[in-house]
CSV table of C-alpha atoms and ligand atoms in Angstrom, one decimal:
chain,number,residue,atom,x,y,z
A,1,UNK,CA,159.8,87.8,-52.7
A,2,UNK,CA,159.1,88.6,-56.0
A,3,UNK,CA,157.2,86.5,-58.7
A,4,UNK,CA,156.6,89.4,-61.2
A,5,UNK,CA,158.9,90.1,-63.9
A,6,UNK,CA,160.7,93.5,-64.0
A,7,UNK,CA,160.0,95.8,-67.3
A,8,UNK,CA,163.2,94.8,-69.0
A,9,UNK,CA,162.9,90.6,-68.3
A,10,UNK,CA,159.2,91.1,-69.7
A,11,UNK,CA,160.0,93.0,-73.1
A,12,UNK,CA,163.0,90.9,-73.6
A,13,UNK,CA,160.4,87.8,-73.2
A,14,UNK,CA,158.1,89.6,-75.7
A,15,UNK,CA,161.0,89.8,-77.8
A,16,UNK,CA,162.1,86.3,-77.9
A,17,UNK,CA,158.9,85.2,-78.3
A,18,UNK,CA,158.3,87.2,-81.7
A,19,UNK,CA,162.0,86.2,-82.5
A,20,UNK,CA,161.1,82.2,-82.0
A,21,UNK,CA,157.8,82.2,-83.7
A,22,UNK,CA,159.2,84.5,-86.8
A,23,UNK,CA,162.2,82.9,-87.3
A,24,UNK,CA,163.0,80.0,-85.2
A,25,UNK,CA,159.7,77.8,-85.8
A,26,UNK,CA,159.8,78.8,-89.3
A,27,UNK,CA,163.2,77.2,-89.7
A,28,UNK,CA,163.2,74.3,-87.5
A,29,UNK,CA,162.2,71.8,-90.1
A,30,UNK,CA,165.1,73.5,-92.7
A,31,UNK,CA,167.7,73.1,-89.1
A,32,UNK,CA,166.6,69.4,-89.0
A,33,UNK,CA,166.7,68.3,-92.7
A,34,UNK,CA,170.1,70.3,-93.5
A,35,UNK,CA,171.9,69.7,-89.8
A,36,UNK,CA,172.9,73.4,-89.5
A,37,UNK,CA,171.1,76.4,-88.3
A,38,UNK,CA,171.3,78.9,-91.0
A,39,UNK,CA,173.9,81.6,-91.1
A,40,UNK,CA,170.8,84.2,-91.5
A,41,UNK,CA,169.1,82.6,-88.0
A,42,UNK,CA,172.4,82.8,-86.4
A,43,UNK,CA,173.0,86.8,-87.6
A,44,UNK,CA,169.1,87.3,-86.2
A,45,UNK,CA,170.3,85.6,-82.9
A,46,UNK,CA,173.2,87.7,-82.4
A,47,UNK,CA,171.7,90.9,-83.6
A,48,UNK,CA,169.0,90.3,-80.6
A,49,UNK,CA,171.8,89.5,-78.0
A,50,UNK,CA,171.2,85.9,-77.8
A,51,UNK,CA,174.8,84.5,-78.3
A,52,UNK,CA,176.6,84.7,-75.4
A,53,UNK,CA,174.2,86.5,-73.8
A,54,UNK,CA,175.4,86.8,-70.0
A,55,UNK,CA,179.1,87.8,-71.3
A,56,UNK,CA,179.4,91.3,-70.7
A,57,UNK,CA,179.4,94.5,-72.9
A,58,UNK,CA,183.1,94.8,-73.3
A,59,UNK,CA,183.1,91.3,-74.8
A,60,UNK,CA,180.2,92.1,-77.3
A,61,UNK,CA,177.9,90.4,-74.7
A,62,UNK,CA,174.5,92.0,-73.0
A,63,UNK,CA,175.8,90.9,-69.5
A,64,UNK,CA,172.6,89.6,-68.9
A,65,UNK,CA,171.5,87.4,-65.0
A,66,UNK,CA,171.1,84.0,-65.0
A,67,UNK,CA,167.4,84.8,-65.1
A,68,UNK,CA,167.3,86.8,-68.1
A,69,UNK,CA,169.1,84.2,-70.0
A,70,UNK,CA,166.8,81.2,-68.5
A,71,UNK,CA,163.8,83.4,-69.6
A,72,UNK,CA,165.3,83.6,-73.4
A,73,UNK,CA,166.4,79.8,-72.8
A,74,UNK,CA,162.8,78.8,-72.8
A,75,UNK,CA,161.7,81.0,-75.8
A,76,UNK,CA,164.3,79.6,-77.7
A,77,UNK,CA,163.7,75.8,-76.3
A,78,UNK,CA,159.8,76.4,-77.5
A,79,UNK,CA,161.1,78.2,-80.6
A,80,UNK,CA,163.1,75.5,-82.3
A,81,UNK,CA,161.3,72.7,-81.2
A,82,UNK,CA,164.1,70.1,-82.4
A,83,UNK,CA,166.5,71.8,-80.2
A,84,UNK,CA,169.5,72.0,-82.3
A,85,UNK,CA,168.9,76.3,-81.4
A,86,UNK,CA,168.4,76.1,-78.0
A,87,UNK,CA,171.9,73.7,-77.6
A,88,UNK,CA,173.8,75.9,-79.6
A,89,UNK,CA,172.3,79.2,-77.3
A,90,UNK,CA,173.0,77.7,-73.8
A,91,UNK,CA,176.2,76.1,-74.8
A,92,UNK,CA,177.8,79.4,-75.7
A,93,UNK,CA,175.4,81.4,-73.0
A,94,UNK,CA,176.6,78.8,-69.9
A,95,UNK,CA,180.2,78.2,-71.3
A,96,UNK,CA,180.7,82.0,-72.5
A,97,UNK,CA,179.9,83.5,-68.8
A,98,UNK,CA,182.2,80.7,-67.2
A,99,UNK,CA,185.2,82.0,-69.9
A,100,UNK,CA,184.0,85.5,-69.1
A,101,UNK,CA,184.5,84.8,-65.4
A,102,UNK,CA,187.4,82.7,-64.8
A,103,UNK,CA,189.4,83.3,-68.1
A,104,UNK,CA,192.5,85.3,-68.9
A,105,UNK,CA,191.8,88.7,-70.5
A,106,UNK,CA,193.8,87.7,-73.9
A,107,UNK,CA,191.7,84.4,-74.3
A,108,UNK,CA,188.1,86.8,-73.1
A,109,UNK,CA,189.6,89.6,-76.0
A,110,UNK,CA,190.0,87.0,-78.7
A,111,UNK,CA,187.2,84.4,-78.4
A,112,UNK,CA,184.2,86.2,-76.5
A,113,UNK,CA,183.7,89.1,-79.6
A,114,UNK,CA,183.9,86.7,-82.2
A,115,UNK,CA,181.4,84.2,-79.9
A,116,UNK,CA,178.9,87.0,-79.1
A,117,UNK,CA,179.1,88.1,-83.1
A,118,UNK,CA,178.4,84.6,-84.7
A,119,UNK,CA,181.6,84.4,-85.5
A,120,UNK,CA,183.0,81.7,-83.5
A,121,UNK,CA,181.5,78.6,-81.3
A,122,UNK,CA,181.9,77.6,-78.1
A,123,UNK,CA,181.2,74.5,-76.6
A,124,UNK,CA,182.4,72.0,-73.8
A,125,UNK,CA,184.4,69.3,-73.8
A,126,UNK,CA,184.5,66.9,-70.9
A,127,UNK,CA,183.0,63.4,-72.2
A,128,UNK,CA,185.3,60.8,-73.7
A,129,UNK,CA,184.5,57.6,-75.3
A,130,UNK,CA,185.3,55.2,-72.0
A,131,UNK,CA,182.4,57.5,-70.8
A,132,UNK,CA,180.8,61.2,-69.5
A,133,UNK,CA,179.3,60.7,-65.8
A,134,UNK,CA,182.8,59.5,-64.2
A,135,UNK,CA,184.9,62.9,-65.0
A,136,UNK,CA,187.6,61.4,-62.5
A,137,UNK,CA,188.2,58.3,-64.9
A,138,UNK,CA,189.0,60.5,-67.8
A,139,UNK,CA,192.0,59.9,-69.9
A,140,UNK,CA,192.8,62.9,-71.5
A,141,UNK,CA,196.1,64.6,-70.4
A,142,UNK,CA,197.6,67.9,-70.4
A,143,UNK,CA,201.1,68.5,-69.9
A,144,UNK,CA,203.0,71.5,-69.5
A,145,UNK,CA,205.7,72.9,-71.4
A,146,UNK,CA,207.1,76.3,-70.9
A,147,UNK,CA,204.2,78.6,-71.5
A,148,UNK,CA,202.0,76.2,-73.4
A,149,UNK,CA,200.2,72.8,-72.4
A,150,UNK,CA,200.1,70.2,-74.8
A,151,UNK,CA,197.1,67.9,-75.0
A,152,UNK,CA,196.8,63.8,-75.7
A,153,UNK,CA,193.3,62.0,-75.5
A,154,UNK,CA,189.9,61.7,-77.3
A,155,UNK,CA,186.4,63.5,-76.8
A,156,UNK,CA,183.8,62.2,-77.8
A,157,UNK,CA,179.9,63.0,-78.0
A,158,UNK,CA,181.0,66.7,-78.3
A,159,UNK,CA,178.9,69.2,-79.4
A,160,UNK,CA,179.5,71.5,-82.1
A,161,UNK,CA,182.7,70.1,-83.3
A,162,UNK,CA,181.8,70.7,-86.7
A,163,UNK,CA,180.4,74.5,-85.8
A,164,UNK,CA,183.6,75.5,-84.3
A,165,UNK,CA,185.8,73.8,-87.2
A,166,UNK,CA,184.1,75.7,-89.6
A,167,UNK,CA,183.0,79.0,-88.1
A,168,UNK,CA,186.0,79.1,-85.7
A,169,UNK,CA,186.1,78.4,-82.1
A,170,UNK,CA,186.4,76.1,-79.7
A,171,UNK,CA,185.3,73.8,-76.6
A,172,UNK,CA,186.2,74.6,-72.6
A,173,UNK,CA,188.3,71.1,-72.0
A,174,UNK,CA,188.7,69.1,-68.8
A,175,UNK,CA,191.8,66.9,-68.9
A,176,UNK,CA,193.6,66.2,-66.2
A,177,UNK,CA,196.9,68.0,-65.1
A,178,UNK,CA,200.2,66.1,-65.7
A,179,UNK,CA,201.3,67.5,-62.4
A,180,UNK,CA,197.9,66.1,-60.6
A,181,UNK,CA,194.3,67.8,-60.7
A,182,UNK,CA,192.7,69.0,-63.7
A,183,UNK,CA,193.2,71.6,-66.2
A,184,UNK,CA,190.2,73.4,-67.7
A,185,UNK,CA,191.8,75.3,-71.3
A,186,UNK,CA,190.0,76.8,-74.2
A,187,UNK,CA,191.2,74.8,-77.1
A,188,UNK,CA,190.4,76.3,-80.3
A,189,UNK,CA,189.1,73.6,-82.9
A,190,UNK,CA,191.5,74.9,-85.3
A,191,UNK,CA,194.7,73.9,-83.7
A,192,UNK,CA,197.4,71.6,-85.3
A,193,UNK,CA,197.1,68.2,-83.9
A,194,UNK,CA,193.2,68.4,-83.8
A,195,UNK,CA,190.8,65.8,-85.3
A,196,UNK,CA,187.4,65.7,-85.5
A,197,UNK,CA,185.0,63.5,-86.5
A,198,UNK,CA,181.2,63.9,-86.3
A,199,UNK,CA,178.6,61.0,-85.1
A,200,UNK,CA,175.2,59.9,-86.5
A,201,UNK,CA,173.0,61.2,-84.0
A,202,UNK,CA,169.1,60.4,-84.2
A,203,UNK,CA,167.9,64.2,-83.0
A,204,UNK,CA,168.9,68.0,-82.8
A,205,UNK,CA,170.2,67.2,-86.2
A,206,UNK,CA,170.9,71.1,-86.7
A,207,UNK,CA,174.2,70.9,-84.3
A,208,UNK,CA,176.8,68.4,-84.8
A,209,UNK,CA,178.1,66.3,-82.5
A,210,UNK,CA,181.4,64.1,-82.3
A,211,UNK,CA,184.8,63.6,-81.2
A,212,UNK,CA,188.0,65.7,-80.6
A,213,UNK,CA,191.0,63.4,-81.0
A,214,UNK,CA,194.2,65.5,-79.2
A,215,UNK,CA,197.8,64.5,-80.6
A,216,UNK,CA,199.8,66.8,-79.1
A,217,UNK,CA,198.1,69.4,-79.4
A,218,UNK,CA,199.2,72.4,-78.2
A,219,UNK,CA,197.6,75.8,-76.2
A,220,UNK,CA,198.9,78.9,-74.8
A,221,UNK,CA,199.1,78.8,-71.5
A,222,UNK,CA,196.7,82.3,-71.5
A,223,UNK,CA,194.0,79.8,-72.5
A,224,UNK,CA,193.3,78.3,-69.0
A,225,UNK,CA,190.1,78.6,-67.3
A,226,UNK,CA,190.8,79.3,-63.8
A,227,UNK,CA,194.2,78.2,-62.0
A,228,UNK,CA,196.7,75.3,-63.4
A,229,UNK,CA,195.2,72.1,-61.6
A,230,UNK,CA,192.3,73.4,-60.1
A,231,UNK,CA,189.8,73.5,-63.2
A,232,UNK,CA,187.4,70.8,-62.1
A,233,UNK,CA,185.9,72.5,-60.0
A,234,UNK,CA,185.6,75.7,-63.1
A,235,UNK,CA,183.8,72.8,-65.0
A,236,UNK,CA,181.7,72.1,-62.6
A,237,UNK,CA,180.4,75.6,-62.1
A,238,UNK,CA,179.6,75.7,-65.6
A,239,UNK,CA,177.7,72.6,-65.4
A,240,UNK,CA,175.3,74.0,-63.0
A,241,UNK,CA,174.7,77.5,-65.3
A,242,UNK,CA,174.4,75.0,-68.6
A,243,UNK,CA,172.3,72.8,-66.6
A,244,UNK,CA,169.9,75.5,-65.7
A,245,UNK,CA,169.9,76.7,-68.9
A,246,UNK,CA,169.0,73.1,-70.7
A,247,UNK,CA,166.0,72.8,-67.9
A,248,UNK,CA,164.8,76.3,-69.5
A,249,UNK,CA,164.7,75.1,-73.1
A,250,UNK,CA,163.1,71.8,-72.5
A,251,UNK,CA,160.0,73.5,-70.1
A,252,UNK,CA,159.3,75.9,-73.4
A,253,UNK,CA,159.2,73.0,-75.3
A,254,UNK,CA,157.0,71.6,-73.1
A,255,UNK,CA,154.7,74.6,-73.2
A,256,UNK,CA,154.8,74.1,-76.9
A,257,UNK,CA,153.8,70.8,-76.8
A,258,UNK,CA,151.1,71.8,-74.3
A,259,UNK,CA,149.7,74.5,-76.2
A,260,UNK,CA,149.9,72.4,-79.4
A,261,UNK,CA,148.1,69.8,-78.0
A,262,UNK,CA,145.1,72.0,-76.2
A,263,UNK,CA,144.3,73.6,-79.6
A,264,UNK,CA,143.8,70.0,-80.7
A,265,UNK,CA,142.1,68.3,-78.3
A,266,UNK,CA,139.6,71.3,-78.6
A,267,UNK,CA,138.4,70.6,-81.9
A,268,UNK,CA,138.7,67.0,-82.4
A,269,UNK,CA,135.8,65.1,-82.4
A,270,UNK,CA,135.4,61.6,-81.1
A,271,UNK,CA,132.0,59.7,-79.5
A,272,UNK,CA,130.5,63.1,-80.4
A,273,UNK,CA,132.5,65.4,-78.6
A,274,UNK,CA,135.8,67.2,-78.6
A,275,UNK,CA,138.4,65.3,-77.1
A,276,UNK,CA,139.2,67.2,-74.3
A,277,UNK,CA,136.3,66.9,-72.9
A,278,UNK,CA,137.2,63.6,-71.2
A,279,UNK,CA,138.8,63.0,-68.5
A,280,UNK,CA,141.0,60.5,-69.7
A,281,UNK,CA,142.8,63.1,-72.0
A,282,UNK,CA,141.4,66.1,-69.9
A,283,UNK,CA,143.2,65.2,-66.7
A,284,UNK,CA,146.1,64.0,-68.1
A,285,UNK,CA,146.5,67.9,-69.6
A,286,UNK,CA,146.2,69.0,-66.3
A,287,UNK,CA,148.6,66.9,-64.7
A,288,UNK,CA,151.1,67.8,-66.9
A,289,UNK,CA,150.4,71.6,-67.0
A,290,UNK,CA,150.6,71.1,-63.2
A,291,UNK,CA,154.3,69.6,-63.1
A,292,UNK,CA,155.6,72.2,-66.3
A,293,UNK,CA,154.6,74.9,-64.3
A,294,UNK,CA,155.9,73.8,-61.3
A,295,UNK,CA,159.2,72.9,-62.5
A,296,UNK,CA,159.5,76.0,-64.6
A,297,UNK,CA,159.7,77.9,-61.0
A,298,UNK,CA,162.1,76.0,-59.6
A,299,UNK,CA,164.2,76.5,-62.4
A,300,UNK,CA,163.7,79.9,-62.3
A,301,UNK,CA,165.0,79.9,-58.7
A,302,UNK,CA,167.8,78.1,-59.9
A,303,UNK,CA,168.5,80.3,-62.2
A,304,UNK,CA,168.0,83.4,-59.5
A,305,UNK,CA,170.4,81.3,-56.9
A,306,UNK,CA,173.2,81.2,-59.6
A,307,UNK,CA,173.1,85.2,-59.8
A,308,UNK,CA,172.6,85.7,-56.5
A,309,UNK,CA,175.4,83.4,-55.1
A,310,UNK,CA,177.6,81.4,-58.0
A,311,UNK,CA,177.9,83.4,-60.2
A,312,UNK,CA,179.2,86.7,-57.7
A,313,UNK,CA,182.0,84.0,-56.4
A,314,UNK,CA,179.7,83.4,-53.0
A,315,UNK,CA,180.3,80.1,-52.1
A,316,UNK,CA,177.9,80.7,-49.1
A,317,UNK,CA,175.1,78.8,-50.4
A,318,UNK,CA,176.9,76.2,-52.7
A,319,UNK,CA,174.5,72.9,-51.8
A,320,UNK,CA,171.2,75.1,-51.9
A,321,UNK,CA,172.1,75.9,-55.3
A,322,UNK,CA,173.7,72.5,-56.3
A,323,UNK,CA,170.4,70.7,-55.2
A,324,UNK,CA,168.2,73.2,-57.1
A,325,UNK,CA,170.1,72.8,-60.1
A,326,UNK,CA,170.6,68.6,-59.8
A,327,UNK,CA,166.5,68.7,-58.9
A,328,UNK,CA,165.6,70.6,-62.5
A,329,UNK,CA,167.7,69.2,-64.7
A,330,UNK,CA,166.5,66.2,-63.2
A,331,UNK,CA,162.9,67.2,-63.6
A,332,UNK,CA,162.6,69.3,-66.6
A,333,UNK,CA,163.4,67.1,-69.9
A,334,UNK,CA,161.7,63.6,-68.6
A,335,UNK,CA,158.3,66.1,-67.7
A,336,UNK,CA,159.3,67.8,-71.7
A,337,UNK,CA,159.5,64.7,-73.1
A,338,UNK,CA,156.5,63.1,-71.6
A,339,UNK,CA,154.4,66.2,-72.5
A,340,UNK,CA,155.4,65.7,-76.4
A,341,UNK,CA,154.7,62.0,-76.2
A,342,UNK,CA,151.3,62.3,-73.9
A,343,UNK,CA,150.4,65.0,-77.1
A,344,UNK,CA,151.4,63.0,-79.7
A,345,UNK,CA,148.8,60.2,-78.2
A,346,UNK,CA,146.2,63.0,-78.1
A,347,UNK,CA,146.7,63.0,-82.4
A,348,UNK,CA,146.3,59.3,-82.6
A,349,UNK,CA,147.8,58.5,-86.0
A,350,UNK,CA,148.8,62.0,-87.2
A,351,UNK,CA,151.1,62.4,-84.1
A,352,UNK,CA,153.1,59.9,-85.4
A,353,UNK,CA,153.4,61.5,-88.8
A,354,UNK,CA,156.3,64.2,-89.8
A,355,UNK,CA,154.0,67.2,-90.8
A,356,UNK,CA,152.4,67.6,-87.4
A,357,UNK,CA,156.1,67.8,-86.0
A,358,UNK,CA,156.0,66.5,-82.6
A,359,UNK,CA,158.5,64.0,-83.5
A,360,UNK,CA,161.5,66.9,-83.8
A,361,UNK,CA,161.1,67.5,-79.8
A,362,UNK,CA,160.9,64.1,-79.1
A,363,UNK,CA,163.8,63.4,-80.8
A,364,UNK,CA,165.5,66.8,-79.1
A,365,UNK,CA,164.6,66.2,-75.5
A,366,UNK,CA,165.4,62.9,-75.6
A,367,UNK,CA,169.3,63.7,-75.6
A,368,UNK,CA,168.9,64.8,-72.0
A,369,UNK,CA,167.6,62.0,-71.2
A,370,UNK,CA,170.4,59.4,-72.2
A,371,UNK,CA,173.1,61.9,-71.0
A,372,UNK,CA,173.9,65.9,-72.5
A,373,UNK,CA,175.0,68.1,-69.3
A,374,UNK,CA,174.8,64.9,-67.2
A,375,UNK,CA,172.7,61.5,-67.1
A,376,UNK,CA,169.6,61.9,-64.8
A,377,UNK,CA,171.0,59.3,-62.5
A,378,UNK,CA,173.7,61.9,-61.9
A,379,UNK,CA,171.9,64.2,-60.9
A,380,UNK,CA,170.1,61.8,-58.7
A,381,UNK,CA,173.5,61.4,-57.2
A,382,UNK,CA,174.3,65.2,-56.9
A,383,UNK,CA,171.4,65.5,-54.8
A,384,UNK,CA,171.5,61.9,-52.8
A,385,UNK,CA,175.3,63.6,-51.6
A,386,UNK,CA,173.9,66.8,-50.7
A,387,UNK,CA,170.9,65.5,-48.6
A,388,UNK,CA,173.3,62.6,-47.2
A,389,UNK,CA,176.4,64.1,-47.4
A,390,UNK,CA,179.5,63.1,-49.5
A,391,UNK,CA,180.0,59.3,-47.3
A,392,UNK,CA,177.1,58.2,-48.8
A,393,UNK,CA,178.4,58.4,-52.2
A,394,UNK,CA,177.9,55.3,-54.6
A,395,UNK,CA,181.6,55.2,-55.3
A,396,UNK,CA,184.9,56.5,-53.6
B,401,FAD,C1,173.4,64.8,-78.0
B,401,FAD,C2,174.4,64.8,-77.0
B,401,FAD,C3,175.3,65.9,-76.9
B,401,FAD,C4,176.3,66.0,-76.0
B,401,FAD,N1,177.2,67.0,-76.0
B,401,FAD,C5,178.3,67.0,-75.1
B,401,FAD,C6,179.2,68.1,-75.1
B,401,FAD,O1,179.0,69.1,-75.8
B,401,FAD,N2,180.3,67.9,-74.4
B,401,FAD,C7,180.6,66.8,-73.6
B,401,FAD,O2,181.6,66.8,-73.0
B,401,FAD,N3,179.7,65.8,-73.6
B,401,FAD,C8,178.5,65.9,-74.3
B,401,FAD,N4,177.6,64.8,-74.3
B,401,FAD,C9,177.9,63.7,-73.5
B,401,FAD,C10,177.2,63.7,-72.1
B,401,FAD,O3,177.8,64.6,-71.3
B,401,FAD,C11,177.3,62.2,-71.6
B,401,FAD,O4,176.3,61.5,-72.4
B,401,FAD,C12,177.0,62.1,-70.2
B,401,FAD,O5,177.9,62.7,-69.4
B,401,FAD,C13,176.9,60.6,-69.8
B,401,FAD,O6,178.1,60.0,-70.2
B,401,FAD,P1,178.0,58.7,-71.1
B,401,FAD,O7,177.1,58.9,-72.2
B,401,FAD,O8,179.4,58.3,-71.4
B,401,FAD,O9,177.3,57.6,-70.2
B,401,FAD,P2,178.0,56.8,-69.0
B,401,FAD,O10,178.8,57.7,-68.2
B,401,FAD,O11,178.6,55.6,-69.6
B,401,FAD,O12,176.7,56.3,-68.2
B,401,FAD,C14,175.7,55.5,-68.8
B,401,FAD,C15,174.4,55.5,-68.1
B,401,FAD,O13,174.7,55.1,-66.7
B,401,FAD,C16,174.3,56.1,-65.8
B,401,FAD,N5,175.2,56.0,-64.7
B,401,FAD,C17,176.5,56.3,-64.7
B,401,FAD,N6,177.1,56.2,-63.5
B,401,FAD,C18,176.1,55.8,-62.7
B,401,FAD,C19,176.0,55.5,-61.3
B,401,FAD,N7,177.1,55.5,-60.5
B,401,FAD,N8,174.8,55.0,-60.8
B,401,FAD,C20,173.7,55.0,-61.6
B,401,FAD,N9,173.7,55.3,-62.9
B,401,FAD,C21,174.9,55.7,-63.5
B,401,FAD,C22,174.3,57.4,-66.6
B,401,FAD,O14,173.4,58.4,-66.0
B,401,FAD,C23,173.9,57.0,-67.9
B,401,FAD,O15,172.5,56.9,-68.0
B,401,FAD,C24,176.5,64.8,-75.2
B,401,FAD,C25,175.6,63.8,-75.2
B,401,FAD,C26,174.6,63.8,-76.1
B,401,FAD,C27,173.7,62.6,-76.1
């Protein structure tokens, strides 16, 4: 067993950190107020390797582990506190090594470069507006014809919409096969019978999200992702890399919030003493340091069980990785979120004001809560089925 990280893992770190204090913290306000991330942060991210990271070298990627990316994941979760950076990294990390994996080489040649460049977005699309958790209910269809598949529905709470209409690129989309099953195709944004429209959303204001509405639009059929009808399961790989990968950037966020918080309670002053020095505020630290740092290895387990197992097509130890992914993304933003709000008690008044900042990552984290990559109660029932087993399942 080995807790250390290896000489490469541990200047990349080093590098991410001086990469999310330099530019990512000093932009996060600027991502939040204009609702992109800057061309210029985006050129900085790709000229480190942080687009697309795990894709390999012949795609422009650095092929990096799970683990790697999950250590970047966090420096870029505690860089851009509001989050918009850190969904726009593990969406294209955790969506670009499922394409990298399972898609066909024209569709790998012409999307990955341009992804791993800044050139292009890539995103998911599963969610529709009847709802996200119940994937079998969805209403979106793809039908063959000839070498194409031609698309009819609506997504909706999509992110990046906007970033892939304008830079280029696309979303991974589930809809389900005409001929039964699922279909799982690269659909650039671009297409002809492609709307999108973007939402009003209350955080993470630096990446859009909205809707896809699909009227006949149409795909080559080189753009699936794994085989004709059998892409659910594709998706649902993905799900448990980007899951991983969301855990990351919400336990560096809660680092942030941690370390923000210490250097205050420090030197604040009330009944004649600093504020951490009681153990109402003192303790309350402690507890939370003790649950960030516990989940932070359990995601990094995750993280090692992808590489080890998922992610080299060994199916071998498919629940032991589906429980540690369903128990950190369970864990990880609710622990986030309560460390920015337990902080932003510790300033009293100013923690509630904009200049101190804590309200970007509550606003951030707080998407994971109410759904992104899967509602918690999801993953409650990911991990209810794999201690039970499947017949005790909340629904047929
Ligand atoms: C900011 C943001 C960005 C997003 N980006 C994307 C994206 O890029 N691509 C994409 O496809 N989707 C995206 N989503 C959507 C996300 O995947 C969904 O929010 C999520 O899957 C839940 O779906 P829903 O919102 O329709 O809620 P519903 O499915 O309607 O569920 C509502 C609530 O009920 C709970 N629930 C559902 N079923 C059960 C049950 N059986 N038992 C107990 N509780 C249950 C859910 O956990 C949730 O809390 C994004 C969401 C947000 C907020």
């Amino acid at each position: 067993m080995e807790f250390e990280l290896n000489d490469e893992e541990r200047a990349f770190q080093s590098a991410c950190r001086k990469f999310g204090d330099r530019v990512l913290r000093t932009n996060e306000r600027k991502i939040d107020s204009e609702g992109r991330i800057p061309a210029d942060v985006l050129r900085a991210m790709a000229d480190l390797g942080l687009l697309a990271m795990p894709v390999p070298s012949e795609y422009g990627g650095m092929g990096a582990s799970a683990v790697l990316t999950e250590i970047a994941a966090e420096e870029v979760g505690r860089g851009d506190f509001s989050m918009a950076t850190a969904v726009f990294f593990l969406l294209e990390a955790g969506w670009g090594s499922i394409l990298a994996r399972h898609g066909s080489e024209a569709t790998k040649q012409a999307v990955l470069p341009a992804v791993t460049s800044g050139r292009a977005f890539l995103g998911i699309a599963t969610t529709e507006p009847t709802g996200g958790s119940d994937l079998h209910g969805m209403h979106t269809e793809s039908r063959r014809d000839g070498k194409s598949f031609v698309l009819r529905g609506e997504k909706s709470f999509v992110s990046g919409v906007e970033e892939a209409k304008t830079l280029g690129g696309g979303h991974l989309t589930l809809s389900k096969a005409a001929g039964g099953g699922f279909n799982f195709l690269y659909v650039p944004t671009r297409s002809d019978g492609i709307t999108t429209q973007r939402f009003h959303n209350m955080g993470r204001m630096g990446i859009s999200t909205g809707s896809l509405t699909y009227q006949d639009a149409r795909v080559p059929e080189a753009n699936l992702v794994g085989p004709e009808g059998k892409g659910f399961g594709v998706a649902m790989e993905g799900f448990m890399v980007a899951r991983t990968f969301v855990s990351a950037a919400c336990i560096g966020a809660a680092e942030r919030a941690l370390e923000t918080g210490m250097a205050y309670i420090r030197e604040r002053q009330a009944f004649g003493a600093p504020l951490g020095k009681f153990e109402g505020i003192q303790f309350e630290l402690v507890d939370l340091w003790t649950q960030v740092e516990a989940v932070k290895w359990q995601c990094r387990r995750a993280a090692w069980l992808l590489d080890t197992y998922t992610l080299k097509g060994d199916p071998s130890h498919r629940s032991e990785v589906e429980r540690a992914v369903a128990s950190v993304k369970l864990t990880a933003p609710p622990i986030a979120f309560e460390c920015v709000k337990r902080v932003m008690m510790w300033y009293g008044a100013a923690g509630y004001t904009v200049d101190v900042g804590l309200e970007l990552g509550l606003r951030g984290i707080m998407s994971y809560l109410v759904g992104a990559e899967g509602g918690l109660n999801i993953m409650r029932i990911i991990l209810g089925r794999e201690l039970l087993g499947k017949e005790f399942l909340p629904y047929t």
